[in-house]
PDB file of C-alpha atoms in Angstrom:
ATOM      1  CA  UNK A   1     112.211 168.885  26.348  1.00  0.00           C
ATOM      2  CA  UNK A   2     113.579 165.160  26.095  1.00  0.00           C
ATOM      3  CA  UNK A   3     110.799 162.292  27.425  1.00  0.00           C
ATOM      4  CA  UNK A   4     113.009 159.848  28.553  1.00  0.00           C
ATOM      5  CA  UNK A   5     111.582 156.667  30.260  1.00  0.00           C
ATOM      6  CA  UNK A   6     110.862 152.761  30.549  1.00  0.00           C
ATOM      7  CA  UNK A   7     108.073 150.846  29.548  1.00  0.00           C
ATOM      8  CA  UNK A   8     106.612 150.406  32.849  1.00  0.00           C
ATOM      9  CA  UNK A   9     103.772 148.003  34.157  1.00  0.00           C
ATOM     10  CA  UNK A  10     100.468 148.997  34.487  1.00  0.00           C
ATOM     11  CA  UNK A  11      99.485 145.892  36.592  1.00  0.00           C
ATOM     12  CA  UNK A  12      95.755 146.788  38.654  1.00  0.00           C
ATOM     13  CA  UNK A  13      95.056 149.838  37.379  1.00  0.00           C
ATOM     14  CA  UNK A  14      96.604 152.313  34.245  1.00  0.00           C
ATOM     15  CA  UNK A  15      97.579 154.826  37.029  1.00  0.00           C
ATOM     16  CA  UNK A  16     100.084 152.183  38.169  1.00  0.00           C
ATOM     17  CA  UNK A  17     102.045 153.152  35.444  1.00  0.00           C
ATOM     18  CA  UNK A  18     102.495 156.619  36.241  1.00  0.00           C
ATOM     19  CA  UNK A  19     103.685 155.475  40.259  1.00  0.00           C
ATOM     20  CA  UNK A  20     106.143 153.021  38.333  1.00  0.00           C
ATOM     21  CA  UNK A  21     107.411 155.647  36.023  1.00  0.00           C
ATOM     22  CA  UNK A  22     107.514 158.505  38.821  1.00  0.00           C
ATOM     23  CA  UNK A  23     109.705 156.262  40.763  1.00  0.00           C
ATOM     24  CA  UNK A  24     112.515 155.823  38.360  1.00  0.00           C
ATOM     25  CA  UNK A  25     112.866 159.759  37.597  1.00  0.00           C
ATOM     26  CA  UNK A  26     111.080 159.349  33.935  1.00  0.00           C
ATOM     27  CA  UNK A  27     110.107 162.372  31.700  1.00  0.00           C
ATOM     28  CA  UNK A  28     108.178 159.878  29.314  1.00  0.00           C
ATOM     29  CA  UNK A  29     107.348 156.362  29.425  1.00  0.00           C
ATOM     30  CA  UNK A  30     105.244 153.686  28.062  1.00  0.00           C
ATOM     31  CA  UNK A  31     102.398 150.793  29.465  1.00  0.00           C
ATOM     32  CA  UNK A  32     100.402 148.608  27.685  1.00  0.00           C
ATOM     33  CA  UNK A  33      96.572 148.883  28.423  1.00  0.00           C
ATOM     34  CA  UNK A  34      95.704 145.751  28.666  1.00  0.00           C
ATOM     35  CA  UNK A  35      96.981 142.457  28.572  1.00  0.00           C
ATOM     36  CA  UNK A  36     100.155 141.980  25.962  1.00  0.00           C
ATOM     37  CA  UNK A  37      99.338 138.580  25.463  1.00  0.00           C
ATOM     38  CA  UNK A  38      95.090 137.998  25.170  1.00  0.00           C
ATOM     39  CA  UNK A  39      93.380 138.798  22.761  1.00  0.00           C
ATOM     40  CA  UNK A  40      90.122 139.975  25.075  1.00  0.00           C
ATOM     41  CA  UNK A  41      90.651 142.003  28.123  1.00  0.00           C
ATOM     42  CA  UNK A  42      88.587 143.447  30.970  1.00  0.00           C
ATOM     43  CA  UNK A  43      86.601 146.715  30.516  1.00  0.00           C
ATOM     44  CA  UNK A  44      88.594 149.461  31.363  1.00  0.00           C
ATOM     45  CA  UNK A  45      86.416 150.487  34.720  1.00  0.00           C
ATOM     46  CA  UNK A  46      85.254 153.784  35.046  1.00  0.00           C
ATOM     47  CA  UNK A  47      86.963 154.645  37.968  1.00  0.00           C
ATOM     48  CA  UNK A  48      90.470 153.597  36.774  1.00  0.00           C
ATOM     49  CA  UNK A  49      90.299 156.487  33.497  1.00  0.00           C
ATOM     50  CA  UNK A  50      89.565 159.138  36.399  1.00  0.00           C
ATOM     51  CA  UNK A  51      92.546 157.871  38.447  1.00  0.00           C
ATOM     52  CA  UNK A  52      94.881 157.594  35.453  1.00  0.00           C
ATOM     53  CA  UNK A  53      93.764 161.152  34.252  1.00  0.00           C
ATOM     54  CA  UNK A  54      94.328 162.719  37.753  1.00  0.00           C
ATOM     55  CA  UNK A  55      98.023 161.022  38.406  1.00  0.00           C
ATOM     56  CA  UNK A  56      98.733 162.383  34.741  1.00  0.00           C
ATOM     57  CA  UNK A  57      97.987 165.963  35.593  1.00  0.00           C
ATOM     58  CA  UNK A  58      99.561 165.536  39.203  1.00  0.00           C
ATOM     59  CA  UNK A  59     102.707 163.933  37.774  1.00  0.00           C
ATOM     60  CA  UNK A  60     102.436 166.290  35.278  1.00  0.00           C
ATOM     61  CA  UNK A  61     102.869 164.254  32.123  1.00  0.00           C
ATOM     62  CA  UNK A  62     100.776 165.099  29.693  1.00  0.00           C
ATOM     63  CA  UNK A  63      99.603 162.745  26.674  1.00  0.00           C
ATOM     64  CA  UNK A  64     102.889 163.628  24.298  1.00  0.00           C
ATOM     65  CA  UNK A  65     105.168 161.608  26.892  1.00  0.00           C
ATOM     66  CA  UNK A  66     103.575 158.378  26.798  1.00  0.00           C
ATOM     67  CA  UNK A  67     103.786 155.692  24.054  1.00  0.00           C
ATOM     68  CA  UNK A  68     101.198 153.116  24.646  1.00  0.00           C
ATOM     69  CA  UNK A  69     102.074 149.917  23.021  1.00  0.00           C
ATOM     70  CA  UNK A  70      99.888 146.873  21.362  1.00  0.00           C
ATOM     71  CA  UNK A  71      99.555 143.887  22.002  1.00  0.00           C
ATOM     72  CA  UNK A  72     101.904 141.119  20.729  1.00  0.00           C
ATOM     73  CA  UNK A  73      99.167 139.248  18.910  1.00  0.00           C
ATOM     74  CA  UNK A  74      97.937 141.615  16.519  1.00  0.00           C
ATOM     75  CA  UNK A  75      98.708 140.855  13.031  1.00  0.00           C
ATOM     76  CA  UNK A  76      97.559 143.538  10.750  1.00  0.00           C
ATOM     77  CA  UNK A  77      98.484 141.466   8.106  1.00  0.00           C
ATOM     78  CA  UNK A  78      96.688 138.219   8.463  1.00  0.00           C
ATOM     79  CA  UNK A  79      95.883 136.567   5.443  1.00  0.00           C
ATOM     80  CA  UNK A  80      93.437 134.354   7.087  1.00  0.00           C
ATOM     81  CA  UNK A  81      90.389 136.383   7.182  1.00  0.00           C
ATOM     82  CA  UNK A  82      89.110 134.549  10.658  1.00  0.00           C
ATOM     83  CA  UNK A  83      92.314 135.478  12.435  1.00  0.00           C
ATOM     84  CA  UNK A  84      92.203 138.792  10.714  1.00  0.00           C
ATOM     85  CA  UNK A  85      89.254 139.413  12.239  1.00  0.00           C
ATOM     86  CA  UNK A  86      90.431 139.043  15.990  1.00  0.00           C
ATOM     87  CA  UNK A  87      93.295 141.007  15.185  1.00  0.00           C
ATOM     88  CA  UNK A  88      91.435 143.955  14.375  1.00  0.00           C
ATOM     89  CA  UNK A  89      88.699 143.588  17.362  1.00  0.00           C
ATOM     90  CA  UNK A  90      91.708 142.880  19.440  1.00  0.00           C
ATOM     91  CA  UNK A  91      93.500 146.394  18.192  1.00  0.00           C
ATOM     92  CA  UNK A  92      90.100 148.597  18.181  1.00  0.00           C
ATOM     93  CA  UNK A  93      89.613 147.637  22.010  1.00  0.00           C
ATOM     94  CA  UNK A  94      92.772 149.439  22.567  1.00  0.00           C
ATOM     95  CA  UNK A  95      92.636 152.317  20.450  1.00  0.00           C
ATOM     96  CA  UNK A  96      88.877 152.781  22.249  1.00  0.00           C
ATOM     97  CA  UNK A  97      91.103 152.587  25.750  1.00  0.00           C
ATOM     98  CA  UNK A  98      93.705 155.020  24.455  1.00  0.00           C
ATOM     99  CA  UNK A  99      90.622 157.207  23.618  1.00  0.00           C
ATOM    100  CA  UNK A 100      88.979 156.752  27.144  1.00  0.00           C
ATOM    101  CA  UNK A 101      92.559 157.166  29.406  1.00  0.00           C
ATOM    102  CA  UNK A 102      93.505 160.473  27.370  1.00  0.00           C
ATOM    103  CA  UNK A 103      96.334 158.909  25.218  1.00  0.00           C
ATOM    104  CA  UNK A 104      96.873 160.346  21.495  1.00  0.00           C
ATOM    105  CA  UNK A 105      98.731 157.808  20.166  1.00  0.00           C
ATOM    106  CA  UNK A 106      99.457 154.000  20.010  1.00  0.00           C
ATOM    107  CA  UNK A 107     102.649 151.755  18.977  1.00  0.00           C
ATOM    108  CA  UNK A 108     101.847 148.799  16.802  1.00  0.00           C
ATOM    109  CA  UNK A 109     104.743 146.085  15.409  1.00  0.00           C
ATOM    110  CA  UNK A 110     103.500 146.155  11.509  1.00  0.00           C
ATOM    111  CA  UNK A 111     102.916 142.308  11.592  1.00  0.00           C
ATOM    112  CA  UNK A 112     103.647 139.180   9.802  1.00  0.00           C
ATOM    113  CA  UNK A 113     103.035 138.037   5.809  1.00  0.00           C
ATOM    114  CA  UNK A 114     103.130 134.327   7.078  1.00  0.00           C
ATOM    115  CA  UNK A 115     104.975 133.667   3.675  1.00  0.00           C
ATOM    116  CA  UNK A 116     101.410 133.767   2.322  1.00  0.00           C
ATOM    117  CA  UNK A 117     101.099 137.008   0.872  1.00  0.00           C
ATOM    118  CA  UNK A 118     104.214 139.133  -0.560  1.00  0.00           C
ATOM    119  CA  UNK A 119     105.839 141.838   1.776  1.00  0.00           C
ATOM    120  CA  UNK A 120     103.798 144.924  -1.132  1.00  0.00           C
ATOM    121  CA  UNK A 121     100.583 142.534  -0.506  1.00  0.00           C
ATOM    122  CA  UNK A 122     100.801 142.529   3.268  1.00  0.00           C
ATOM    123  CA  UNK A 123     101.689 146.141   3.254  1.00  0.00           C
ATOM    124  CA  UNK A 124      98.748 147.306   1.391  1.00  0.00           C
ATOM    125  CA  UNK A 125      96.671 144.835   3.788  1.00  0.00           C
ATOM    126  CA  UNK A 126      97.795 146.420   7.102  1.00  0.00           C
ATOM    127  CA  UNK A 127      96.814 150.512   5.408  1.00  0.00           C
ATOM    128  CA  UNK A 128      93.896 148.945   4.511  1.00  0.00           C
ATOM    129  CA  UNK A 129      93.341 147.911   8.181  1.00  0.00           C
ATOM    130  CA  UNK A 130      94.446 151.105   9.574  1.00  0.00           C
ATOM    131  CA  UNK A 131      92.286 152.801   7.267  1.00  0.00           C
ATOM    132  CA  UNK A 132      89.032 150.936   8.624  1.00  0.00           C
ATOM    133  CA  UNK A 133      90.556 151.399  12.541  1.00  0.00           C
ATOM    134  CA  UNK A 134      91.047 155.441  11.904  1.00  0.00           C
ATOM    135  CA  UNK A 135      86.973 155.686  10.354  1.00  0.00           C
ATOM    136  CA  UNK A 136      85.908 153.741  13.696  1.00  0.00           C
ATOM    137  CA  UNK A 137      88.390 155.860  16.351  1.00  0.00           C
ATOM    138  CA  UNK A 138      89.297 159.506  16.627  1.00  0.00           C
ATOM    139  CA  UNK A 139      91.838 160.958  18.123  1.00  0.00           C
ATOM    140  CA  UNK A 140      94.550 158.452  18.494  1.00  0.00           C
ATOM    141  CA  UNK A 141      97.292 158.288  15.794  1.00  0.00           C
ATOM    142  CA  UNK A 142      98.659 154.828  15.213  1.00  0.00           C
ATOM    143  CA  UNK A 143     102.145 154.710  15.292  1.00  0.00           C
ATOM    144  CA  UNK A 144     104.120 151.912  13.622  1.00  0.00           C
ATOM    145  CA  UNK A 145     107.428 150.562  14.422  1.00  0.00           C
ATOM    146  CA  UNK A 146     109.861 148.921  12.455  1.00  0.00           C
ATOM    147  CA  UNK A 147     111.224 145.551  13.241  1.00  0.00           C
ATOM    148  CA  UNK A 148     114.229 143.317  12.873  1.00  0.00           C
ATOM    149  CA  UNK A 149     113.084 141.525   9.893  1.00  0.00           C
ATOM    150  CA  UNK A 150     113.438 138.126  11.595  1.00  0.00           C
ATOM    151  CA  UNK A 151     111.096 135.594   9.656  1.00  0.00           C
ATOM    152  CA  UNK A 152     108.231 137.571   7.909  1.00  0.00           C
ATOM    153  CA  UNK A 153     107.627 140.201   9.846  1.00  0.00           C
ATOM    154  CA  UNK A 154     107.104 143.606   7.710  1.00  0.00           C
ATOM    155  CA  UNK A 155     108.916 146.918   8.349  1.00  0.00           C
ATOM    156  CA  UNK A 156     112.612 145.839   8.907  1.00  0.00           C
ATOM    157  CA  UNK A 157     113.210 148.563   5.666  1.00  0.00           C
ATOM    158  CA  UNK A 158     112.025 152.410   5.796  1.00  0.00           C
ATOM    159  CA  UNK A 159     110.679 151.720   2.459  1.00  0.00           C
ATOM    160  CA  UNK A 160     108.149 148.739   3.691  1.00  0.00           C
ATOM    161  CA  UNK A 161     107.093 151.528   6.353  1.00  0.00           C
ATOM    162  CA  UNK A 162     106.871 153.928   3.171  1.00  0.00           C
ATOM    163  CA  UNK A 163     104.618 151.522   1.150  1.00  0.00           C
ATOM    164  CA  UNK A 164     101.952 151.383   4.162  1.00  0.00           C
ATOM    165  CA  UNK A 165     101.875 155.303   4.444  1.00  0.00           C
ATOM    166  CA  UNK A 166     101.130 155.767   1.148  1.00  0.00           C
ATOM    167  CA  UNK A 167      97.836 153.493   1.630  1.00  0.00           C
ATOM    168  CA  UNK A 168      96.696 154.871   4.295  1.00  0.00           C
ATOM    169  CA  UNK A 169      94.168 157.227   3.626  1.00  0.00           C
ATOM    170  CA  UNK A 170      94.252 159.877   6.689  1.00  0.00           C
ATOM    171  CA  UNK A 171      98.015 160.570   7.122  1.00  0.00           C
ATOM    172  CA  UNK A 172      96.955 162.766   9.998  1.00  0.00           C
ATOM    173  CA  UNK A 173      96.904 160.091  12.307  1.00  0.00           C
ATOM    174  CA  UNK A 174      99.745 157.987  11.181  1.00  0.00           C
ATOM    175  CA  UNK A 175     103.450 157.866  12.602  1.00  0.00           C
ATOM    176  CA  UNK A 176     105.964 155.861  13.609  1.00  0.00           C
ATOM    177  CA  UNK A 177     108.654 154.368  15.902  1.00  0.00           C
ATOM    178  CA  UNK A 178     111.802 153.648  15.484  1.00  0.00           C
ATOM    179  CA  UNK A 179     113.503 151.118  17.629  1.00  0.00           C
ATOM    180  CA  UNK A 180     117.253 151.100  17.746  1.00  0.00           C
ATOM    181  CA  UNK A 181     117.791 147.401  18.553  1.00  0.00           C
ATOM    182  CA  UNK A 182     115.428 146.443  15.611  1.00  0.00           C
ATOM    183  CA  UNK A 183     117.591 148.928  13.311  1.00  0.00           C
ATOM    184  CA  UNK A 184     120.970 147.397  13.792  1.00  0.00           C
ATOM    185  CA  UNK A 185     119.692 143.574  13.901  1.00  0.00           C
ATOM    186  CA  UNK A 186     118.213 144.693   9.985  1.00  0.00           C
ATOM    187  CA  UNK A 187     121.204 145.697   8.742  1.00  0.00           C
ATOM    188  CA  UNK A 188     121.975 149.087  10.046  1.00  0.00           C
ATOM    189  CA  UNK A 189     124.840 150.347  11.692  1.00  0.00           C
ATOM    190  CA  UNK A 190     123.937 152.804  13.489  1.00  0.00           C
ATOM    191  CA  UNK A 191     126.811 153.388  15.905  1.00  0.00           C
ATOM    192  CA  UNK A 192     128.272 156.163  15.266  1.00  0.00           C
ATOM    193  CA  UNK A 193     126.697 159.903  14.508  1.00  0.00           C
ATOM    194  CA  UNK A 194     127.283 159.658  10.130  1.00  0.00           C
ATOM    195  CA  UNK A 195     125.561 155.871  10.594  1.00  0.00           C
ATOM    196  CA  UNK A 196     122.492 157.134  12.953  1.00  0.00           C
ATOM    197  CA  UNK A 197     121.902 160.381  10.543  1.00  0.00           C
ATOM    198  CA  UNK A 198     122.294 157.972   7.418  1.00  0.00           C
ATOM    199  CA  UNK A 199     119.576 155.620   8.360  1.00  0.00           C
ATOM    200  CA  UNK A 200     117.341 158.808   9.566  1.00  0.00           C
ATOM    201  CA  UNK A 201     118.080 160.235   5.431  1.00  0.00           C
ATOM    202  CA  UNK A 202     116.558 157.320   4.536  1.00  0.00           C
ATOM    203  CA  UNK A 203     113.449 157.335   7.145  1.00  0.00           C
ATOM    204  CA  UNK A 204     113.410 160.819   5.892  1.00  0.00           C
ATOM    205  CA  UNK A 205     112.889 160.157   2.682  1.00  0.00           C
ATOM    206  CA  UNK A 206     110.456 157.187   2.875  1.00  0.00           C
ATOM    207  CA  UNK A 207     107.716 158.854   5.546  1.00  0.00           C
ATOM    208  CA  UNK A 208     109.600 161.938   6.664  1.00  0.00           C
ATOM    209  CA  UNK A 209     110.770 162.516  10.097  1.00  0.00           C
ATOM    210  CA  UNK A 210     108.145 165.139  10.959  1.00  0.00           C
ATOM    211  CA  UNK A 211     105.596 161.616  11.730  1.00  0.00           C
ATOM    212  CA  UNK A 212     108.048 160.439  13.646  1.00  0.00           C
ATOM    213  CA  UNK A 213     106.143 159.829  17.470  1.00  0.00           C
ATOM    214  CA  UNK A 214     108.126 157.896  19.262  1.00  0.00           C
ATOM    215  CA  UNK A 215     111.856 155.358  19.842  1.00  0.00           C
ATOM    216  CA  UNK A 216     112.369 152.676  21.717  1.00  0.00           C
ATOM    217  CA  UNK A 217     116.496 152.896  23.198  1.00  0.00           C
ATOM    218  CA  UNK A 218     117.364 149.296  22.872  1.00  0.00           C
ATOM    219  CA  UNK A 219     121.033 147.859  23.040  1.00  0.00           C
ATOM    220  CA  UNK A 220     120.793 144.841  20.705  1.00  0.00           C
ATOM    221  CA  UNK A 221     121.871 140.997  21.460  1.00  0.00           C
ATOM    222  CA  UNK A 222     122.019 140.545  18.201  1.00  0.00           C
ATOM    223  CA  UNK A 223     124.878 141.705  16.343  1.00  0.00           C
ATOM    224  CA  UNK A 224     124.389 143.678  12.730  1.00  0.00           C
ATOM    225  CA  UNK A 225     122.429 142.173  10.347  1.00  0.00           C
ATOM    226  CA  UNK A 226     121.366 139.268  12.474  1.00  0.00           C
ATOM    227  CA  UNK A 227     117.734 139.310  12.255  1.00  0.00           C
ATOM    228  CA  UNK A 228     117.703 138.423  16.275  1.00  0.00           C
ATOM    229  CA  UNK A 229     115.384 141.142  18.114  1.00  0.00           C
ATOM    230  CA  UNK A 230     116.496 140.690  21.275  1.00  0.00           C
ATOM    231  CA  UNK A 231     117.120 143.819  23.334  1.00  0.00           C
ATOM    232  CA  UNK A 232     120.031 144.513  25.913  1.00  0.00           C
ATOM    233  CA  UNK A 233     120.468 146.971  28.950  1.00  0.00           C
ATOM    234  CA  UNK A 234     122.379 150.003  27.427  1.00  0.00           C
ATOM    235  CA  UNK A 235     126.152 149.813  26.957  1.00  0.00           C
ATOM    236  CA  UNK A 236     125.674 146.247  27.273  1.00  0.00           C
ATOM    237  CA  UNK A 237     125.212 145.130  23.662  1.00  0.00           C
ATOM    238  CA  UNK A 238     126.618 145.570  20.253  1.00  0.00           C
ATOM    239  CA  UNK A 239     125.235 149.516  20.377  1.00  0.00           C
ATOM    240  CA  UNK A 240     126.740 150.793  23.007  1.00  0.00           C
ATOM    241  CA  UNK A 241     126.815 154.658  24.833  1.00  0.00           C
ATOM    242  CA  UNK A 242     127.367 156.393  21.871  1.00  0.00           C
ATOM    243  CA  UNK A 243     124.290 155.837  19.938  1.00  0.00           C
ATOM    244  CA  UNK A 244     121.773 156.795  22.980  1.00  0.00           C
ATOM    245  CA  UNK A 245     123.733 159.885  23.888  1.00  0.00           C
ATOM    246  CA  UNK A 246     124.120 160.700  19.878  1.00  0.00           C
ATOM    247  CA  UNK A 247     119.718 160.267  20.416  1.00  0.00           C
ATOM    248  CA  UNK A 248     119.499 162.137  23.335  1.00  0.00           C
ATOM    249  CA  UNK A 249     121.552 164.747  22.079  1.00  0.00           C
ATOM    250  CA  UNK A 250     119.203 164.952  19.209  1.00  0.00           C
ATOM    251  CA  UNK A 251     117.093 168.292  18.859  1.00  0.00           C
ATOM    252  CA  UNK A 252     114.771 166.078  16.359  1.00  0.00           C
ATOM    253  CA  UNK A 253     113.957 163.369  18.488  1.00  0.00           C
ATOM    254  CA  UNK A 254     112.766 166.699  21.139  1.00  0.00           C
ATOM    255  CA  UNK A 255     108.828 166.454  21.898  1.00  0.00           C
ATOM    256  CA  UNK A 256     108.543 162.587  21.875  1.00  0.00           C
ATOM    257  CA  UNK A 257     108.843 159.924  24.003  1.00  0.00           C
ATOM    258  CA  UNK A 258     112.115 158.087  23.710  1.00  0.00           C
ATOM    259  CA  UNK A 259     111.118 154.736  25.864  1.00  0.00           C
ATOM    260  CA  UNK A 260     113.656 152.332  27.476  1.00  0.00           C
ATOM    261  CA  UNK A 261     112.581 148.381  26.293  1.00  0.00           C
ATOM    262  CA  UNK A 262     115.786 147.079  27.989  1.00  0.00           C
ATOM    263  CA  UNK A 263     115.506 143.828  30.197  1.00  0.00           C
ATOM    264  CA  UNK A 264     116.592 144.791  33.445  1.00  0.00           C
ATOM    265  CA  UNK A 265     115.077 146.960  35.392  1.00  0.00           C
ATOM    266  CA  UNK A 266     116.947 147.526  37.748  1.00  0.00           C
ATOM    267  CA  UNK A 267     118.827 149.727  35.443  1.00  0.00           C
ATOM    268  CA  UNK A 268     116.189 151.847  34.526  1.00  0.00           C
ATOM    269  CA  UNK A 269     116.959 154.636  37.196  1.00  0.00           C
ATOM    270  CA  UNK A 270     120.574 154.685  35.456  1.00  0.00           C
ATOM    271  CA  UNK A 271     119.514 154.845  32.406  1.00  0.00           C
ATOM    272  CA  UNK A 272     117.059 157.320  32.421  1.00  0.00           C
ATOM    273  CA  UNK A 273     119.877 159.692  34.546  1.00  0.00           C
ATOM    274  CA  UNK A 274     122.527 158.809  31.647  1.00  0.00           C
ATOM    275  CA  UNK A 275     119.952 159.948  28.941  1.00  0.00           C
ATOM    276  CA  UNK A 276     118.872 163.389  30.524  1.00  0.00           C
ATOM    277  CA  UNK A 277     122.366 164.146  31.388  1.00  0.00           C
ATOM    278  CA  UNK A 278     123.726 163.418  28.136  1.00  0.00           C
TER     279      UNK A 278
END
């Protein structure tokens, strides 16, 4: 079954999410839960993990279909062992609220070397984060997702992705995302069926497709190579159709949620249609 969906708000409560994601026809989707953008957020009340947990079996969507997603300020990375330190409070808060609402896995950008450590350095420093993370959590996998490479952010190459799997000591509970806007602004064309399956060789061969949990279905505003992550509404960018019906086509990407990041909402219905259909 395909889990098609947008990332959806979860403003109030969790169980918002499911409404928002309900009303636009989704098989899958994604929230954040809690604030993108603080590093600190409320307690997760009581009352809001029974309401998320009974919209998720009334939906039904079960944990498989849903991709949480970090926080933007989490840096995994950090040299600076102060700001490290927030980071990984800020990241163990929401692997405890994936634990608490149900959810089995949670999307995390790799982070930043700052130009202060070298991309092998910073790799070896995020597995060593996740390592301490998985010891103090159970249940949750963390899923990473590559990036566009724009200033020095890890993870724009498979290989980068490769180098943190191979520190991280309980490969059980470590996948990862691919996100199609992110792809193409790094350098891969990806448009057509032989340039999709060529860049999925060489996921394959740097962390294997089998911990593959999750895509995010961007169009890109950035054209190949650029470095710009900045996603578009589908068909609108530099992608276009082809590649998300190619995806959706896909019997490997079958069993995971395939999540819509694109700007305009309004689209979402359409989208999500267009994908199922394809």
């Amino acid at each position: 079954m395909r889990f098609i969906g947008p990332h959806v708000s979860a403003a109030g409560s969790p169980a918002t999410a499911i409404a928002n994601a309900l009303s636009v026809g989704a098989t899958g989707f994604a929230l954040f839960v809690k604030n993108q953008r603080q590093w600190v957020g409320k307690p997760l009340p009581e009352a809001d993990a029974k309401a998320f947990a009974a919209a998720m079996a009334a939906a039904p969507y079960t944990a498989c279909q849903v991709l949480p997603h970090a926080g933007y300020l989490i840096n995994l990375a950090n040299p600076d062992p102060e700001k490290h330190a927030k980071s990984m409070a800020s990241f163990l808060d929401e692997l405890h609220r994936c634990e608490v609402l149900g959810l089995d896995r949670l999307n995390l950008h790799p982070g930043s070397h700052l130009n202060q450590l070298s991309p092998e350095a910073a790799c070896d420093r995020v597995a060593e984060s996740i390592n301490r993370a998985l010891t103090e959590t159970q249940g949750v996998t963390v899923v990473i997702e590559n990036t566009a490479g724009q200033g020095a952010y890890l993870g724009a190459k498979p290989s980068e992705l490769g180098r943190i799997l191979s520190g991280v000591e309980d490969k059980t509970r470590i996948g990862f995302c691919l996100d199609t806007a992110h792809t193409f602004a790094a350098g891969y064309d990806i448009r057509t069926p032989d340039g999709w399956n060529a860049f999925l060789d060489e996921v394959d061969a740097a962390v294997g497709l089998h911990r593959l949990r999750g895509l995010h279905l961007n169009d890109s505003k950035g054209a190949l190579g650029s470095h710009l992550d900045r996603h578009e509404s589908l068909g609108k960018g530099f992608l276009g159709w082809e590649l998300f019906e190619t995806i959706a086509r896909d019997p490997r990407m079958d069993g995971m949620p395939l999540i819509l990041e694109t700007p305009d909402d309004t689209l979402w219905p359409e989208e999500t249609r267009h994908l199922l259909n394809a």
